[in-house]
CSV table of C-alpha atoms in Angstrom, one decimal:
chain,number,residue,atom,x,y,z
A,66,MET,CA,23.5,0.9,11.2
A,67,SER,CA,20.2,2.1,9.7
A,68,TRP,CA,17.2,-0.2,9.4
A,69,ALA,CA,17.7,-0.3,5.6
A,70,ALA,CA,21.4,-1.2,5.8
A,71,GLU,CA,20.4,-4.0,8.3
A,72,GLU,CA,17.6,-5.2,6.0
A,73,PHE,CA,19.7,-5.1,2.9
A,74,ARG,CA,22.8,-6.6,4.5
A,75,GLY,CA,24.4,-9.1,2.1
A,76,ILE,CA,22.9,-7.4,-1.0
A,77,ASP,CA,24.9,-8.2,-4.2
A,78,LEU,CA,23.7,-6.5,-7.3
A,79,GLY,CA,27.1,-7.0,-9.0
A,80,ASP,CA,28.3,-3.4,-8.3
A,81,LYS,CA,29.0,-1.9,-4.9
A,82,ARG,CA,27.6,1.4,-6.1
A,83,LEU,CA,24.3,-0.2,-7.0
A,84,ASP,CA,24.2,-1.9,-3.6
A,85,ALA,CA,24.7,1.4,-1.8
A,86,ARG,CA,22.1,3.1,-4.0
A,87,ALA,CA,19.5,0.4,-3.2
A,88,VAL,CA,20.0,1.0,0.5
A,89,LEU,CA,19.9,4.8,0.2
A,90,LEU,CA,16.8,4.7,-2.0
A,91,ALA,CA,15.0,2.5,0.5
A,92,GLU,CA,15.8,4.9,3.3
A,93,ARG,CA,14.6,7.9,1.3
A,94,LEU,CA,11.3,6.2,0.3
A,95,ALA,CA,10.8,5.2,3.9
A,96,ASP,CA,11.5,8.7,5.1
A,97,LYS,CA,8.8,10.1,2.8
A,98,PRO,CA,6.6,7.3,1.6
A,99,THR,CA,3.8,9.5,0.4
A,100,ALA,CA,6.1,11.8,-1.7
A,101,SER,CA,6.9,11.4,-5.3
A,102,LEU,CA,10.3,10.0,-6.2
A,103,PRO,CA,11.8,13.5,-6.7
A,104,GLY,CA,10.1,14.6,-3.5
A,105,ALA,CA,11.7,11.7,-1.5
A,106,CYS,CA,15.2,12.3,-2.9
A,107,ARG,CA,17.4,15.2,-1.8
A,108,GLY,CA,18.3,17.3,-4.8
A,109,TRP,CA,18.3,16.8,-8.5
A,110,GLY,CA,21.6,14.8,-8.5
A,111,GLU,CA,20.1,12.2,-6.1
A,112,THR,CA,16.9,12.1,-8.1
A,113,GLN,CA,18.8,11.4,-11.3
A,114,ALA,CA,20.7,8.7,-9.6
A,115,ALA,CA,17.5,7.1,-8.4
A,116,TYR,CA,16.0,7.1,-11.9
A,117,ARG,CA,19.3,5.6,-13.4
A,118,PHE,CA,19.1,2.9,-10.7
A,119,LEU,CA,15.6,1.9,-11.7
A,120,ALA,CA,16.5,2.0,-15.3
A,121,GLN,CA,19.3,-0.6,-14.9
A,122,GLU,CA,18.4,-3.3,-17.5
A,123,LYS,CA,20.8,-5.8,-16.0
A,124,LEU,CA,19.2,-5.4,-12.6
A,125,ASP,CA,16.4,-7.9,-11.9
A,126,TRP,CA,13.8,-7.1,-9.2
A,127,GLN,CA,14.2,-10.5,-7.7
A,128,ASP,CA,17.8,-9.7,-6.9
A,129,LEU,CA,16.6,-6.5,-5.2
A,130,LEU,CA,14.1,-8.5,-3.0
A,131,GLU,CA,16.6,-11.3,-2.2
A,132,PRO,CA,18.3,-9.7,0.9
A,133,HIS,CA,14.9,-8.9,2.4
A,134,ARG,CA,13.7,-12.4,1.7
A,135,GLN,CA,16.7,-13.9,3.5
A,136,CYS,CA,16.1,-11.6,6.5
A,137,THR,CA,12.5,-12.8,6.4
A,138,ARG,CA,13.5,-16.4,6.5
A,139,THR,CA,15.7,-15.6,9.6
A,140,ARG,CA,12.7,-14.0,11.3
A,141,ILE,CA,10.5,-17.0,10.4
A,142,ALA,CA,12.9,-19.5,11.9
A,143,ALA,CA,12.3,-17.9,15.4
A,144,HIS,CA,8.6,-18.9,15.3
A,145,ALA,CA,6.8,-22.3,15.8
A,146,VAL,CA,4.0,-21.4,13.3
A,147,VAL,CA,4.1,-18.9,10.5
A,148,LEU,CA,1.2,-18.0,8.2
A,149,CYS,CA,2.2,-17.4,4.5
A,150,VAL,CA,-0.6,-15.2,3.3
A,151,GLN,CA,-1.1,-14.6,-0.5
A,152,ASP,CA,-3.5,-12.3,-2.3
A,153,THR,CA,-3.7,-10.2,-5.5
A,154,THR,CA,-4.3,-6.4,-5.8
A,155,GLU,CA,-4.7,-4.2,-8.9
A,156,LEU,CA,-2.4,-1.3,-9.5
A,157,ASP,CA,-4.2,1.3,-11.6
A,158,PHE,CA,-1.9,3.5,-13.8
A,159,ASN,CA,-4.7,4.6,-16.1
A,160,GLY,CA,-3.7,7.7,-18.1
A,161,GLN,CA,0.0,7.2,-17.6
A,162,GLN,CA,2.4,6.5,-20.5
A,163,ILE,CA,4.1,3.4,-19.1
A,164,ALA,CA,5.3,0.8,-21.5
A,165,GLY,CA,4.1,-2.8,-20.9
A,166,LEU,CA,0.8,-2.1,-19.0
A,167,GLY,CA,-2.3,-4.2,-19.6
A,168,PRO,CA,-6.0,-4.2,-19.0
A,169,LEU,CA,-7.4,-4.5,-15.5
A,170,SER,CA,-11.0,-5.4,-14.4
A,171,TYR,CA,-12.2,-3.4,-17.4
A,172,GLU,CA,-10.4,-3.7,-20.7
A,173,ALA,CA,-10.1,0.1,-21.0
A,174,GLN,CA,-8.3,0.4,-17.6
A,175,ARG,CA,-4.5,0.2,-17.8
A,176,GLY,CA,-2.3,-1.1,-15.0
A,177,MET,CA,-0.7,-4.3,-13.6
A,178,TYR,CA,-1.2,-6.8,-10.8
A,179,LEU,CA,0.7,-7.5,-7.7
A,180,HIS,CA,0.5,-10.9,-5.9
A,181,PRO,CA,2.9,-11.1,-2.9
A,182,THR,CA,3.4,-13.7,-0.2
A,183,LEU,CA,3.4,-12.0,3.2
A,184,ALA,CA,4.8,-14.0,6.1
A,185,VAL,CA,2.9,-13.3,9.3
A,186,SER,CA,3.4,-14.8,12.8
A,187,ALA,CA,0.5,-16.4,14.6
A,188,ALA,CA,0.5,-13.2,16.8
A,189,ARG,CA,0.0,-11.1,13.7
A,190,GLU,CA,3.6,-9.7,13.4
A,191,PRO,CA,4.5,-9.1,9.7
A,192,LEU,CA,7.8,-10.9,9.2
A,193,GLY,CA,8.4,-9.9,5.6
A,194,VAL,CA,7.7,-10.5,1.9
A,195,LEU,CA,8.7,-14.0,0.9
A,196,ASP,CA,7.8,-13.7,-2.8
A,197,ALA,CA,5.9,-11.8,-5.3
A,198,TRP,CA,4.4,-12.0,-8.8
A,199,MET,CA,4.0,-8.9,-10.9
A,200,TRP,CA,2.4,-9.0,-14.3
A,201,ALA,CA,0.3,-7.1,-16.8
A,202,ARG,CA,-2.6,-8.9,-18.7
A,203,ALA,CA,-2.5,-9.2,-22.4
A,204,PRO,CA,-5.6,-7.7,-24.2
A,205,LYS,CA,-8.3,-10.2,-25.1
A,206,GLU,CA,-8.4,-11.8,-28.5
A,207,PRO,CA,-11.4,-11.2,-30.8
A,208,ASP,CA,-13.0,-14.4,-29.5
A,209,GLY,CA,-12.9,-13.2,-26.0
A,210,THR,CA,-10.1,-15.4,-24.8
A,211,ARG,CA,-7.0,-13.9,-23.1
A,212,PRO,CA,-3.5,-15.2,-24.2
A,213,GLY,CA,-0.8,-15.9,-21.7
A,214,ALA,CA,-0.3,-18.1,-18.7
A,215,LYS,CA,-3.3,-18.8,-16.4
A,216,GLU,CA,-3.3,-16.4,-13.4
A,217,SER,CA,-4.4,-19.3,-11.2
A,218,GLU,CA,-0.9,-20.7,-11.7
A,219,ARG,CA,0.4,-18.1,-9.2
A,220,TRP,CA,-1.5,-19.8,-6.4
A,221,LEU,CA,-0.1,-23.2,-7.3
A,222,GLU,CA,3.4,-21.8,-7.6
A,223,GLY,CA,2.9,-20.0,-4.3
A,224,TYR,CA,2.1,-23.1,-2.4
A,225,ALA,CA,5.0,-25.0,-4.1
A,226,ARG,CA,7.5,-22.3,-3.0
A,227,VAL,CA,6.1,-22.2,0.6
A,228,ALA,CA,6.4,-26.0,0.7
A,229,GLU,CA,10.0,-25.8,-0.5
A,230,LEU,CA,10.8,-23.3,2.2
A,231,ALA,CA,9.1,-25.5,4.8
A,232,GLU,CA,11.6,-28.3,4.0
A,233,ALA,CA,14.4,-25.9,4.7
A,234,LEU,CA,12.9,-24.8,8.0
A,235,PRO,CA,11.9,-28.0,9.7
A,236,ASP,CA,11.4,-26.4,13.2
A,237,THR,CA,8.7,-24.0,11.9
A,238,ARG,CA,5.3,-25.1,10.7
A,239,LEU,CA,4.3,-23.0,7.6
A,240,VAL,CA,0.7,-22.5,6.8
A,241,TYR,CA,-0.3,-21.3,3.3
A,242,VAL,CA,-3.3,-19.1,3.6
A,243,GLY,CA,-5.4,-18.0,0.6
A,244,ASP,CA,-8.8,-16.5,-0.3
A,245,ARG,CA,-11.5,-17.9,-2.6
A,246,GLU,CA,-9.3,-17.8,-5.7
A,247,SER,CA,-6.9,-20.3,-4.2
A,248,ASP,CA,-9.7,-23.0,-3.8
A,249,MET,CA,-8.4,-25.3,-6.5
A,250,LEU,CA,-8.5,-29.1,-6.4
A,251,GLU,CA,-5.1,-29.1,-8.1
A,252,LEU,CA,-3.5,-27.2,-5.2
A,253,LEU,CA,-4.9,-29.8,-2.7
A,254,VAL,CA,-3.6,-32.7,-4.8
A,255,ARG,CA,-0.2,-31.1,-5.1
A,256,ALA,CA,0.0,-30.5,-1.4
A,257,ARG,CA,-0.8,-34.2,-0.8
A,258,ALA,CA,1.9,-35.2,-3.3
A,259,VAL,CA,4.6,-33.4,-1.3
A,260,GLY,CA,3.3,-34.9,2.0
A,261,HIS,CA,1.8,-31.6,3.2
A,262,ARG,CA,5.2,-30.2,3.9
A,263,ALA,CA,3.3,-26.9,4.4
A,264,ASP,CA,-0.2,-26.9,5.7
A,265,TYR,CA,-2.9,-25.1,3.6
A,266,LEU,CA,-5.9,-23.0,4.8
A,267,LEU,CA,-8.1,-21.9,2.0
A,268,ARG,CA,-11.4,-20.1,1.8
A,269,SER,CA,-13.8,-22.5,0.1
A,270,GLN,CA,-15.3,-21.2,-3.1
A,271,HIS,CA,-16.9,-24.4,-4.5
A,272,ASP,CA,-19.7,-26.3,-2.8
A,273,ARG,CA,-18.2,-29.6,-4.0
A,274,ALA,CA,-20.1,-32.9,-4.4
A,275,LEU,CA,-19.0,-35.6,-2.0
A,276,PRO,CA,-18.5,-39.1,-3.3
A,277,GLU,CA,-21.8,-40.3,-1.7
A,278,GLY,CA,-23.7,-37.6,-3.6
A,279,LYS,CA,-24.1,-35.0,-0.8
A,280,LYS,CA,-22.9,-31.4,-1.0
A,281,LEU,CA,-19.9,-30.3,1.1
A,282,TRP,CA,-21.3,-27.2,2.8
A,283,ARG,CA,-24.7,-28.7,3.7
A,284,GLU,CA,-22.9,-31.8,5.1
A,285,VAL,CA,-20.7,-29.6,7.4
A,286,LEU,CA,-23.6,-27.4,8.5
A,287,GLY,CA,-25.5,-30.5,9.5
A,288,GLU,CA,-22.9,-31.1,12.3
A,289,ALA,CA,-23.5,-29.8,15.8
A,290,PRO,CA,-21.6,-26.6,16.6
A,291,LEU,CA,-18.3,-27.2,18.4
A,292,GLY,CA,-18.6,-23.8,20.1
A,293,GLU,CA,-18.7,-20.1,19.6
A,294,LEU,CA,-16.1,-17.5,18.8
A,295,ARG,CA,-16.2,-13.8,19.6
A,296,PHE,CA,-14.0,-11.1,18.0
A,297,VAL,CA,-14.0,-7.6,16.8
A,298,LEU,CA,-14.3,-7.2,13.0
A,299,PRO,CA,-11.9,-4.4,11.9
A,300,PRO,CA,-13.3,-1.5,9.8
A,301,ALA,CA,-13.0,-1.6,6.0
A,302,LYS,CA,-14.2,0.4,3.1
A,303,GLY,CA,-17.9,0.8,3.6
A,304,ARG,CA,-17.9,-1.1,6.8
A,305,LYS,CA,-17.7,-0.1,10.4
A,306,SER,CA,-15.9,-2.0,13.1
A,307,ARG,CA,-18.2,-4.3,15.1
A,308,SER,CA,-18.3,-7.2,17.5
A,309,VAL,CA,-19.0,-10.6,15.9
A,310,ARG,CA,-20.2,-13.9,17.4
A,311,GLN,CA,-19.8,-17.0,15.3
A,312,GLN,CA,-20.8,-20.7,15.7
A,313,VAL,CA,-18.1,-23.0,14.5
A,314,ARG,CA,-18.7,-26.4,12.8
A,315,ALA,CA,-16.2,-28.8,11.3
A,316,LYS,CA,-16.0,-32.2,9.6
A,317,ARG,CA,-13.4,-34.3,7.9
A,318,VAL,CA,-14.6,-35.4,4.5
A,319,LEU,CA,-13.4,-37.2,1.4
A,320,LEU,CA,-13.3,-35.4,-2.0
A,321,ALA,CA,-12.9,-37.0,-5.4
A,322,ASP,CA,-9.4,-36.2,-6.6
A,323,ARG,CA,-10.3,-36.7,-10.3
A,324,ARG,CA,-7.5,-39.3,-10.5
A,325,GLY,CA,-9.6,-42.3,-9.5
A,326,GLY,CA,-9.2,-41.8,-5.8
A,327,THR,CA,-10.2,-39.5,-2.9
A,328,LEU,CA,-8.6,-36.7,-1.0
A,329,ALA,CA,-9.2,-36.2,2.8
A,330,VAL,CA,-9.7,-32.6,3.8
A,331,THR,CA,-11.2,-30.8,6.8
A,332,CYS,CA,-14.0,-28.2,6.2
A,333,VAL,CA,-14.6,-25.6,8.9
A,334,ILE,CA,-17.6,-23.3,8.7
A,335,ALA,CA,-17.9,-20.3,11.0
A,336,THR,CA,-21.3,-18.6,10.8
A,337,GLU,CA,-22.3,-15.4,12.5
A,338,VAL,CA,-25.1,-15.5,15.0
A,339,ASN,CA,-27.5,-12.5,15.4
A,340,PRO,CA,-25.8,-10.0,13.1
A,341,PRO,CA,-27.0,-6.4,13.2
A,342,ARG,CA,-30.2,-5.7,11.3
A,343,GLY,CA,-29.6,-5.1,7.6
A,344,VAL,CA,-26.0,-6.5,7.8
A,345,LYS,CA,-25.0,-9.6,5.9
A,346,PRO,CA,-23.8,-12.3,8.3
A,347,ILE,CA,-20.1,-13.1,8.3
A,348,GLU,CA,-19.6,-16.7,7.2
A,349,TRP,CA,-16.3,-18.3,6.4
A,350,ARG,CA,-16.0,-21.7,4.8
A,351,LEU,CA,-12.5,-23.0,5.1
A,352,LEU,CA,-10.6,-26.0,3.8
A,353,SER,CA,-7.5,-27.4,5.4
A,354,ASN,CA,-5.4,-30.6,5.4
A,355,ARG,CA,-5.1,-30.3,9.2
A,356,GLU,CA,-7.4,-32.5,11.3
A,357,VAL,CA,-9.8,-30.9,13.7
A,358,ILE,CA,-10.4,-32.9,16.9
A,359,ASP,CA,-12.1,-30.3,19.0
A,360,PHE,CA,-13.3,-26.7,19.2
A,361,ASN,CA,-9.8,-25.3,20.0
A,362,CYS,CA,-8.4,-26.8,16.8
A,363,ALA,CA,-11.3,-25.3,14.7
A,364,ALA,CA,-11.0,-21.9,16.5
A,365,GLU,CA,-7.2,-21.9,15.7
A,366,LEU,CA,-7.9,-22.3,12.0
A,367,VAL,CA,-10.5,-19.5,12.0
A,368,ASP,CA,-8.0,-17.3,13.9
A,369,TRP,CA,-5.3,-18.0,11.4
A,370,TYR,CA,-7.6,-17.2,8.5
A,371,ARG,CA,-8.4,-13.9,10.1
A,372,ALA,CA,-4.7,-13.1,9.8
A,373,ARG,CA,-5.5,-12.5,6.1
A,374,TRP,CA,-6.4,-9.0,7.3
A,375,GLU,CA,-2.7,-8.3,7.5
A,376,ILE,CA,-2.2,-8.5,3.8
A,377,GLU,CA,-5.1,-6.1,3.3
A,378,LEU,CA,-3.4,-3.6,5.6
A,379,PHE,CA,-0.2,-4.2,3.7
A,380,PHE,CA,-1.9,-3.4,0.4
A,381,LEU,CA,-3.4,-0.3,2.1
A,382,VAL,CA,0.1,1.0,3.0
A,383,VAL,CA,1.5,0.1,-0.5
A,384,LYS,CA,-1.3,1.9,-2.4
A,385,GLN,CA,-2.4,4.7,-0.1
A,386,GLY,CA,0.6,5.2,2.2
A,387,CYS,CA,3.3,4.8,-0.4
A,388,ARG,CA,1.1,6.0,-3.3
A,389,VAL,CA,2.7,3.6,-5.8
A,390,GLU,CA,-0.1,4.3,-8.3
A,391,ALA,CA,1.2,7.8,-8.7
A,392,LEU,CA,4.7,6.6,-9.8
A,393,GLN,CA,5.7,8.1,-13.1
A,394,LEU,CA,8.1,5.7,-14.7
A,395,SER,CA,8.5,4.8,-18.3
A,396,SER,CA,8.3,1.0,-18.2
A,397,ILE,CA,6.8,-1.8,-16.2
A,398,ALA,CA,10.3,-3.2,-15.6
A,399,ARG,CA,11.2,0.1,-13.7
A,400,LEU,CA,7.9,-0.1,-11.9
A,401,GLU,CA,8.7,-3.6,-10.6
A,402,LYS,CA,12.0,-2.5,-9.0
A,403,ALA,CA,10.3,0.5,-7.4
A,404,LEU,CA,7.5,-1.8,-6.1
A,405,VAL,CA,10.0,-4.1,-4.4
A,406,LEU,CA,11.4,-1.1,-2.5
A,407,PHE,CA,7.9,0.1,-1.6
A,408,MET,CA,6.9,-3.4,-0.4
A,409,ILE,CA,9.8,-3.5,2.0
A,410,VAL,CA,8.9,0.0,3.2
A,411,ALA,CA,5.3,-1.0,3.7
A,412,TRP,CA,6.3,-4.1,5.6
A,413,ARG,CA,8.4,-2.0,8.0
A,414,ILE,CA,5.5,0.3,8.7
A,415,ALA,CA,3.1,-2.6,9.2
A,416,ARG,CA,5.6,-4.3,11.5
A,417,LEU,CA,6.1,-1.2,13.7
A,418,MET,CA,2.4,-0.9,14.2
A,419,ARG,CA,1.9,-4.6,15.2
A,420,LEU,CA,4.9,-4.8,17.5
A,421,GLY,CA,3.8,-1.6,19.2
A,422,ARG,CA,0.5,-3.3,19.9
A,423,ASN,CA,1.7,-6.9,20.6
A,424,LEU,CA,5.0,-6.2,22.4
A,425,PRO,CA,4.5,-2.8,23.9
A,426,ASP,CA,7.3,-3.2,26.4
A,427,LEU,CA,9.9,-4.0,23.8
A,428,ASP,CA,13.0,-1.8,23.9
A,429,ALA,CA,12.5,0.9,21.3
A,430,ALA,CA,16.3,0.9,20.5
A,431,LEU,CA,15.8,-2.5,18.8
A,432,LEU,CA,13.8,-0.8,16.0
A,433,PHE,CA,14.7,2.9,16.1
A,434,ASP,CA,18.0,4.7,16.1
A,435,PRO,CA,18.7,6.8,19.2
A,436,GLU,CA,18.3,10.0,17.1
A,437,GLU,CA,14.8,8.8,16.0
A,438,TRP,CA,13.3,8.1,19.3
A,439,ARG,CA,14.8,11.2,20.8
A,440,ALA,CA,13.4,13.2,17.9
A,441,ALA,CA,9.9,11.8,18.7
A,442,TYR,CA,10.2,13.2,22.2
A,443,ILE,CA,11.5,16.6,21.2
A,444,LEU,CA,8.9,17.1,18.5
A,445,SER,CA,6.2,16.1,21.0
A,446,LYS,CA,7.7,18.8,23.4
A,447,LYS,CA,8.8,16.2,25.9
A,448,THR,CA,12.2,15.7,27.5
A,449,PRO,CA,13.9,12.5,26.1
A,450,PRO,CA,14.8,10.0,28.8
A,451,THR,CA,18.4,9.0,29.4
A,452,GLN,CA,17.6,5.3,28.7
A,453,PRO,CA,15.7,3.9,25.7
A,454,PRO,CA,11.9,4.0,26.3
A,455,THR,CA,9.5,1.2,25.4
A,456,LEU,CA,8.5,0.6,21.8
A,457,ASN,CA,4.8,1.5,22.4
A,458,THR,CA,5.7,4.8,24.0
A,459,VAL,CA,7.7,5.8,20.9
A,460,ILE,CA,5.1,4.5,18.5
A,461,ARG,CA,2.4,6.6,20.2
A,462,LEU,CA,4.6,9.7,20.2
A,463,ILE,CA,5.3,9.2,16.4
A,464,ALA,CA,1.6,8.6,15.7
A,465,GLY,CA,0.8,11.7,17.6
A,466,LEU,CA,2.9,13.7,15.2
A,467,GLY,CA,0.9,12.1,12.4
A,468,GLY,CA,-2.5,13.1,13.9
A,469,PHE,CA,-3.2,10.4,16.4
A,470,LEU,CA,-5.0,11.9,19.4
A,471,GLY,CA,-4.4,9.2,22.0
A,472,ARG,CA,-7.8,9.4,23.7
A,473,LYS,CA,-9.0,6.4,25.7
A,474,SER,CA,-11.6,5.7,23.0
A,475,ASP,CA,-9.0,5.8,20.2
A,476,GLY,CA,-7.3,2.5,20.9
A,477,GLU,CA,-3.8,2.0,19.5
A,478,PRO,CA,-2.4,4.0,16.5
A,479,GLY,CA,-3.1,2.9,13.0
A,480,MET,CA,-0.7,2.7,10.0
A,481,LYS,CA,-1.6,6.1,8.5
A,482,THR,CA,-0.7,8.2,11.6
A,483,ILE,CA,2.5,6.1,12.0
A,484,TRP,CA,3.8,6.7,8.5
A,485,LEU,CA,2.9,10.4,8.6
A,486,GLY,CA,4.6,10.8,12.0
A,487,LEU,CA,7.7,8.9,10.7
A,488,GLN,CA,8.1,11.5,8.0
A,489,ARG,CA,8.3,14.3,10.6
A,490,VAL,CA,10.8,12.4,12.7
A,491,ARG,CA,13.0,11.6,9.8
A,492,ASP,CA,13.0,15.3,8.6
A,493,PHE,CA,13.9,16.4,12.1
A,494,THR,CA,16.8,13.9,12.5
A,495,GLU,CA,18.2,14.8,9.1
A,496,GLY,CA,18.0,18.5,10.0
A,497,MET,CA,19.8,17.8,13.3
A,498,ARG,CA,22.6,15.8,11.6
A,499,PHE,CA,23.1,18.6,9.1
A,500,THR,CA,23.3,21.2,11.9
A,501,ASN,CA,25.9,19.1,13.8
A,502,GLU,CA,28.0,18.8,10.6
A,503,LEU,CA,27.9,22.6,10.2
A,504,GLN,CA,29.1,23.0,13.8
A,505,VAL,CA,31.9,20.6,13.3
A,506,THR,CA,33.1,22.3,10.2
């Protein structure tokens, strides 16, 4: 059974032909994530069928995501703690004739927004996409206001859905993780109202006034450091990777809940010590319902917040690896269905990378078909072993096909070399299957 058939098991779109088309299209897009839709499909007939599938008006993108969501829930249940990370990214379709697009950061830009919930284990393994919001903004009115629902509602809904899932998975502690935009008093109040079924961990945006008149951040910074953290900051656009040392402080405080009472929260502030000259220090101010009794508790919260990097990597694969902003579809409804498939493809690529790093000795046969891992060996001009190799071995071979050099200083493969290598492996395996069919006939 292929990875897509496994991930979409139980799919029910109301028509067995649509079910089969969804699985096939996911496989094709995973085989060639950087290609256009016609480039990923095999022949004009398959391309037409893919466009007809995306054009199905009766097909809702939520139904397409549902089987993956159920598989994600199963993976979540195997972990004691799971981080549910949310964030928003812009999808720029400027210049394309797609019905239903709206303005982006600038009113003249045309595109839409994607706001997924990515489930990640405490060890950074991406477990799947739990939910997503996709929308286009309405143009501003002459008075400068924008009609439609407040975009902040997505964060509130996001926490509510994670809390609902937490009730169904009592043996797993779910932690809702959000960036500055999620720092809303209403979210903290709603979390309290449901008994903190899911924990929250938010980056603080507002230096709130405490009931006694002091300011939140200054109050926490006045505490003695609990200890120091050291980690390597990953590279990003305009930023090189570097080592970071942070002092960590924490304090339990009361905030006015604007309902005549107070709300107990923990504020953790991690401040970089001695950053490189000319570089802005890394400082994270975090809010959580969880109590911090010592340095280990505070360090755990900071470590969980750093898992937000996984959704940044996820967006990188969606936008650059899968090149979704190059999709040429006629409506936003068709884009939404395509984006669901690409999100699942992006999750698989991100998971392969993380498992290859975190569980290098895992049996490769658990994630790759025999034809795939053998193809990685053959394309690398190596003799395939008789028994399945380790996952890290196969990942490094695949990444090598995508340009990874494997020098001591290179570390482990990144997502780009993995997705490029996967394309070569899939092309080779399909070629071998076709050759075998010719020999049989």
